[in-house]
Amino acid sequence: MASFGFLLFRSAFTLAEQIAPRMTGRAAFALFCRTPNPARVSAREARALRSAAPFMAEARHHRLNCDAGCIAVHDFRSSAGPQAPAVLVIHGWRSRTEHMRTIIETLRQEGFRVLSVDLPGHGSSAGRRLNLASAVVAVRAVADWFGPFAAIVGHSFGGAVAVNAAAGSIHGVAPVVTQRLVLISAPSSMPALFVDFGRFLGLGARTQVALATEVERVAGRPLADFVGADQLRDLTVPTLTIHAPDDKEVPFEEARTFEAAGDHVRLLRAPGMGHRRIIADPEVAAAIADFVMTNVGYRAIPAAD
């Protein structure tokens, strides 16, 4: 059951729409972009960060200034040195580099140099706002310093960022060159995501239109253009999408739409891995490394009956 405070909050949006739908749409977009307070870390998260501290100490840490703010990039070098092929890893919403540890370590063991970016408002990066446009700007800044990449690996929102960075979908931001894409539990349709967000807030039709207008103002393209499956259809980049049929945050159907984009996209099921456990699974990490190394014949995870 929704709390009284939340119901009051939704009522405020409903009332505001009748008075100023454009302003309400901007307020809704600002709320959508708001990131968690970095000072408020749960006990479980604090334990996870302490556990990952030795792992993070192995990286060289860079700070890049770009239009998205000051972002942190963690440089995990392999035994092959700084000239090893580079892979960029992008975490999801409410996540950070530490949570991508299993994937990063597996790629390093296979001889890759791994660059992991903390998106704006996350991890060691500055700010309290994040949206697809600012995330792509951040990735472009990392590419300018450390690219091109043998692969870009993105989890959840980070997967959507990876597709849009490779496709060059943000106005004024050049495409990021990569030989392969790996999308883990990634959403395809940004329009559907905003519809769900509007439904969660109880936004009316006029505010939903204003919200889409605000997205277009920030990204330079209509919201309808941001469908990852359509973008992949126009790309020739070999892509592996990995998704758990039991994912409760991003429906498995999103992965199916990616797969339908063309023969260059392959779908790997990871049953029982949910939305977040999937990035800590050694078999998933091994499948990613195999795909990045060979582009074919990646190690398969048994599908659910």
Coordinates of C-alpha atoms in Angstrom, one line a residue:
M1 CA 0.0 0.0 0.0
A2 CA 1.3 3.5 -0.9
S3 CA 2.3 5.7 2.0
F4 CA 0.2 8.8 2.8
G5 CA 3.2 11.0 1.9
F6 CA 3.5 9.4 -1.6
L7 CA -0.2 9.8 -2.3
L8 CA 0.1 13.5 -1.3
F9 CA 3.1 13.8 -3.6
R10 CA 1.1 12.3 -6.5
S11 CA -1.8 14.6 -5.8
A12 CA 0.5 17.6 -6.0
F13 CA 1.5 16.6 -9.5
T14 CA -2.1 16.1 -10.5
L15 CA -3.0 19.6 -9.3
A16 CA 0.0 21.2 -10.8
E17 CA -0.9 19.8 -14.2
Q18 CA -4.1 21.7 -14.3
I19 CA -2.3 25.0 -13.6
A20 CA 1.0 24.6 -15.5
P21 CA 1.6 21.4 -17.3
R22 CA 4.8 22.5 -19.0
M23 CA 6.4 23.4 -15.6
T24 CA 5.1 20.2 -14.1
G25 CA 6.7 18.2 -16.9
R26 CA 10.0 19.9 -16.2
A27 CA 9.7 19.1 -12.5
A28 CA 8.9 15.5 -13.3
F29 CA 12.0 15.3 -15.5
A30 CA 14.2 16.8 -12.8
L31 CA 12.8 14.2 -10.3
F32 CA 13.6 11.5 -12.8
C33 CA 17.2 12.7 -13.1
R34 CA 17.8 13.0 -9.4
T35 CA 20.4 10.5 -8.0
P36 CA 20.7 9.1 -4.5
N37 CA 22.4 11.1 -1.8
P38 CA 25.9 9.7 -1.6
A39 CA 26.0 10.4 2.1
R40 CA 23.2 8.0 2.8
V41 CA 24.6 4.5 2.4
S42 CA 22.9 1.5 3.8
A43 CA 24.7 -0.9 6.1
R44 CA 24.7 -3.5 3.4
E45 CA 26.1 -1.1 0.8
A46 CA 28.8 0.0 3.3
R47 CA 29.9 -3.6 3.8
A48 CA 30.0 -4.2 0.0
L49 CA 32.2 -1.1 -0.5
R50 CA 34.6 -2.2 2.3
S51 CA 34.8 -5.6 0.8
A52 CA 35.6 -4.1 -2.6
A53 CA 38.3 -1.7 -1.3
P54 CA 41.3 -3.9 -2.0
F55 CA 39.9 -4.5 -5.6
M56 CA 39.5 -0.7 -6.1
A57 CA 43.1 -0.1 -4.8
E58 CA 44.4 -2.1 -7.8
A59 CA 43.1 0.6 -10.2
R60 CA 44.6 3.9 -11.3
H61 CA 41.9 6.6 -10.7
H62 CA 41.4 9.4 -13.1
R63 CA 39.1 12.5 -13.0
L64 CA 37.8 13.9 -16.2
N65 CA 36.0 17.3 -16.6
C66 CA 33.3 17.3 -19.3
D67 CA 29.9 18.9 -19.9
A68 CA 28.4 16.3 -17.7
G69 CA 30.6 17.4 -14.7
C70 CA 33.6 15.8 -13.1
I71 CA 33.5 12.1 -13.6
A72 CA 35.7 9.3 -12.1
V73 CA 37.3 6.7 -14.3
H74 CA 38.9 3.6 -12.8
D75 CA 41.7 2.1 -14.9
F76 CA 42.3 -1.6 -14.3
R77 CA 45.4 -2.7 -16.2
S78 CA 46.2 -6.2 -17.1
S79 CA 49.6 -7.9 -17.0
A80 CA 49.8 -7.0 -20.7
G81 CA 50.2 -3.4 -19.7
P82 CA 48.6 -0.1 -20.8
Q83 CA 48.7 -1.2 -24.5
A84 CA 46.3 -4.1 -24.0
P85 CA 42.9 -3.9 -25.8
A86 CA 40.6 -1.7 -23.8
V87 CA 37.1 -2.6 -22.6
L88 CA 34.8 0.0 -21.1
V89 CA 32.4 -1.1 -18.4
I90 CA 29.3 1.0 -17.5
H91 CA 27.3 0.3 -14.3
G92 CA 23.5 0.8 -13.9
W93 CA 21.4 3.3 -12.0
R94 CA 22.0 3.3 -8.2
S95 CA 25.2 1.4 -8.8
R96 CA 28.9 2.0 -9.2
T97 CA 32.2 0.4 -10.4
E98 CA 32.5 -1.7 -7.2
H99 CA 29.4 -3.7 -8.2
M100 CA 30.9 -4.6 -11.6
R101 CA 33.9 -6.3 -9.9
T102 CA 33.3 -9.9 -11.1
I103 CA 33.1 -8.8 -14.8
I104 CA 36.1 -6.5 -14.5
E105 CA 38.3 -9.1 -12.8
T106 CA 37.4 -11.7 -15.4
L107 CA 38.2 -9.4 -18.3
R108 CA 41.5 -8.5 -16.7
Q109 CA 42.5 -12.1 -16.4
E110 CA 41.9 -12.5 -20.1
G111 CA 44.4 -9.8 -20.8
F112 CA 42.1 -6.7 -21.3
R113 CA 42.7 -3.3 -19.9
V114 CA 39.3 -2.4 -18.3
L115 CA 38.1 1.2 -17.9
S116 CA 35.1 1.6 -15.6
V117 CA 33.3 4.9 -15.4
D118 CA 31.2 6.1 -12.5
L119 CA 28.3 7.9 -14.2
P120 CA 27.4 11.4 -13.0
G121 CA 25.9 11.4 -9.6
H122 CA 27.2 7.9 -8.8
G123 CA 30.2 6.4 -7.1
S124 CA 33.2 8.8 -7.0
S125 CA 31.7 11.1 -9.7
A126 CA 30.3 14.5 -8.8
G127 CA 26.7 15.7 -9.0
R128 CA 23.2 14.7 -8.1
R129 CA 21.7 14.4 -11.6
L130 CA 21.9 11.8 -14.3
N131 CA 20.1 11.3 -17.6
L132 CA 20.8 9.5 -20.8
A133 CA 22.3 12.5 -22.4
S134 CA 24.7 13.3 -19.6
A135 CA 25.7 9.7 -19.4
V136 CA 26.5 9.5 -23.1
V137 CA 28.5 12.8 -22.8
A138 CA 30.5 11.2 -19.9
V139 CA 31.2 8.0 -22.0
R140 CA 32.3 10.2 -24.9
A141 CA 34.8 11.9 -22.6
V142 CA 36.2 8.5 -21.5
A143 CA 36.5 7.5 -25.2
D144 CA 38.3 10.7 -26.0
W145 CA 41.0 9.7 -23.4
F146 CA 41.1 6.0 -23.6
G147 CA 39.3 4.7 -26.7
P148 CA 38.7 3.1 -29.1
F149 CA 37.4 0.1 -27.3
A150 CA 37.4 -3.6 -28.0
A151 CA 34.0 -3.7 -26.3
I152 CA 31.6 -1.7 -24.2
V153 CA 29.8 -3.7 -21.5
G154 CA 26.8 -2.1 -19.8
H155 CA 24.4 -3.3 -17.1
S156 CA 20.8 -2.1 -16.9
F157 CA 20.7 1.7 -17.6
G158 CA 24.4 1.3 -18.5
G159 CA 23.4 -1.0 -21.3
A160 CA 21.1 1.7 -22.7
V161 CA 23.9 4.2 -22.4
A162 CA 26.2 1.8 -24.3
V163 CA 23.8 1.5 -27.2
N164 CA 23.2 5.2 -27.4
A165 CA 26.9 6.1 -27.2
A166 CA 27.7 3.7 -30.0
A167 CA 24.8 4.9 -32.1
G168 CA 25.6 8.6 -31.6
S169 CA 22.0 9.3 -30.6
I170 CA 22.7 12.5 -28.6
H171 CA 22.7 15.6 -30.6
G172 CA 26.2 17.1 -30.9
V173 CA 28.0 14.0 -29.4
A174 CA 30.0 11.9 -31.8
P175 CA 29.5 8.1 -31.8
V176 CA 31.9 6.1 -29.6
V177 CA 33.9 3.5 -31.5
T178 CA 33.7 -0.1 -30.2
Q179 CA 34.1 -3.5 -31.9
R180 CA 31.5 -5.2 -29.7
L181 CA 28.6 -4.4 -27.3
V182 CA 27.5 -6.4 -24.3
L183 CA 24.1 -5.5 -22.8
I184 CA 23.2 -7.0 -19.5
S185 CA 19.6 -6.7 -18.2
A186 CA 19.3 -3.6 -20.4
P187 CA 16.1 -1.7 -21.2
S188 CA 15.5 -1.1 -24.9
S189 CA 12.6 1.5 -25.0
M190 CA 13.2 4.8 -23.3
P191 CA 9.6 5.9 -24.3
A192 CA 8.2 3.0 -22.4
L193 CA 10.4 3.8 -19.4
F194 CA 9.0 7.3 -19.3
V195 CA 5.5 6.0 -19.6
D196 CA 6.1 3.8 -16.6
F197 CA 7.6 6.7 -14.7
G198 CA 4.6 8.8 -15.5
R199 CA 2.2 6.1 -14.4
F200 CA 4.2 5.7 -11.2
L201 CA 3.7 9.5 -10.5
G202 CA 0.2 9.5 -11.7
L203 CA 1.0 12.1 -14.5
G204 CA -1.7 13.2 -16.8
A205 CA -1.6 13.3 -20.6
R206 CA -0.5 17.0 -20.8
T207 CA 2.3 16.5 -18.3
Q208 CA 3.5 13.4 -20.1
V209 CA 3.7 15.4 -23.3
A210 CA 5.6 18.1 -21.5
L211 CA 8.0 15.5 -20.0
A212 CA 8.7 14.1 -23.5
T213 CA 9.3 17.7 -24.7
E214 CA 11.9 18.2 -21.9
V215 CA 13.7 15.0 -22.9
E216 CA 13.9 16.4 -26.5
R217 CA 15.2 19.7 -25.3
V218 CA 18.0 18.0 -23.3
A219 CA 18.9 15.2 -25.8
G220 CA 18.3 17.1 -29.0
R221 CA 16.0 14.4 -30.4
P222 CA 12.4 13.3 -29.9
L223 CA 11.9 10.7 -27.1
A224 CA 10.5 8.3 -29.7
D225 CA 14.0 8.1 -31.3
F226 CA 15.4 6.4 -28.2
V227 CA 14.6 2.8 -28.8
G228 CA 17.7 0.6 -28.4
A229 CA 16.4 -2.2 -30.7
D230 CA 15.9 0.3 -33.5
Q231 CA 19.4 1.8 -32.9
L232 CA 21.0 -1.7 -33.0
R233 CA 19.2 -2.5 -36.2
D234 CA 21.2 0.3 -37.9
L235 CA 24.5 -0.7 -36.3
T236 CA 26.8 -3.4 -37.5
V237 CA 28.4 -3.9 -34.2
P238 CA 28.3 -7.6 -33.0
T239 CA 26.2 -7.5 -29.8
L240 CA 25.6 -10.0 -26.9
T241 CA 22.5 -9.3 -24.8
I242 CA 22.3 -11.2 -21.5
H243 CA 19.1 -11.3 -19.5
A244 CA 17.4 -13.3 -16.8
P245 CA 13.9 -14.5 -17.6
D246 CA 13.0 -13.8 -14.0
D247 CA 14.2 -10.2 -14.0
K248 CA 11.6 -8.1 -12.1
E249 CA 13.1 -4.7 -12.9
V250 CA 13.6 -4.9 -16.7
P251 CA 11.3 -7.3 -18.4
F252 CA 12.9 -10.2 -20.4
E253 CA 10.9 -9.0 -23.5
E254 CA 13.4 -6.1 -23.7
A255 CA 16.1 -8.6 -24.5
R256 CA 14.0 -10.2 -27.1
T257 CA 13.5 -6.9 -28.9
F258 CA 17.3 -6.5 -29.0
E259 CA 17.7 -10.0 -30.4
A260 CA 15.1 -9.2 -33.1
A261 CA 17.3 -6.3 -34.3
G262 CA 19.4 -8.5 -36.6
D263 CA 21.7 -11.5 -36.9
H264 CA 24.5 -9.5 -35.3
V265 CA 22.7 -9.6 -32.0
R266 CA 22.7 -12.7 -29.8
L267 CA 20.7 -13.4 -26.7
L268 CA 22.0 -15.4 -23.8
R269 CA 19.6 -16.4 -21.1
A270 CA 20.8 -16.4 -17.4
P271 CA 17.9 -18.1 -15.6
G272 CA 17.6 -17.4 -11.8
M273 CA 20.0 -14.4 -11.9
G274 CA 17.4 -11.7 -11.5
H275 CA 18.4 -8.1 -12.3
R276 CA 21.4 -7.6 -10.0
R277 CA 22.8 -11.0 -9.1
I278 CA 23.6 -11.4 -12.8
I279 CA 26.6 -9.1 -12.7
A280 CA 28.2 -11.1 -9.9
D281 CA 27.8 -14.5 -11.6
P282 CA 31.1 -16.0 -12.7
E283 CA 29.5 -17.9 -15.6
V284 CA 28.0 -14.7 -16.9
A285 CA 31.4 -12.9 -16.6
A286 CA 33.1 -15.8 -18.5
A287 CA 30.5 -15.6 -21.2
I288 CA 31.2 -11.9 -21.6
A289 CA 34.9 -12.5 -21.8
D290 CA 34.5 -15.3 -24.4
F291 CA 32.3 -13.1 -26.6
V292 CA 34.7 -10.1 -26.4
M293 CA 37.7 -12.4 -27.3
T294 CA 36.2 -14.4 -30.1
N295 CA 32.9 -12.7 -31.1
V296 CA 31.6 -16.3 -31.6
G297 CA 31.3 -19.4 -29.6
Y298 CA 30.9 -17.8 -26.2
R299 CA 30.3 -20.1 -23.3
A300 CA 26.6 -20.9 -23.0
I301 CA 24.6 -20.8 -19.8
P302 CA 21.9 -23.5 -19.7
A303 CA 18.5 -22.1 -20.5
A304 CA 15.5 -22.6 -18.2
D305 CA 13.1 -25.4 -19.0

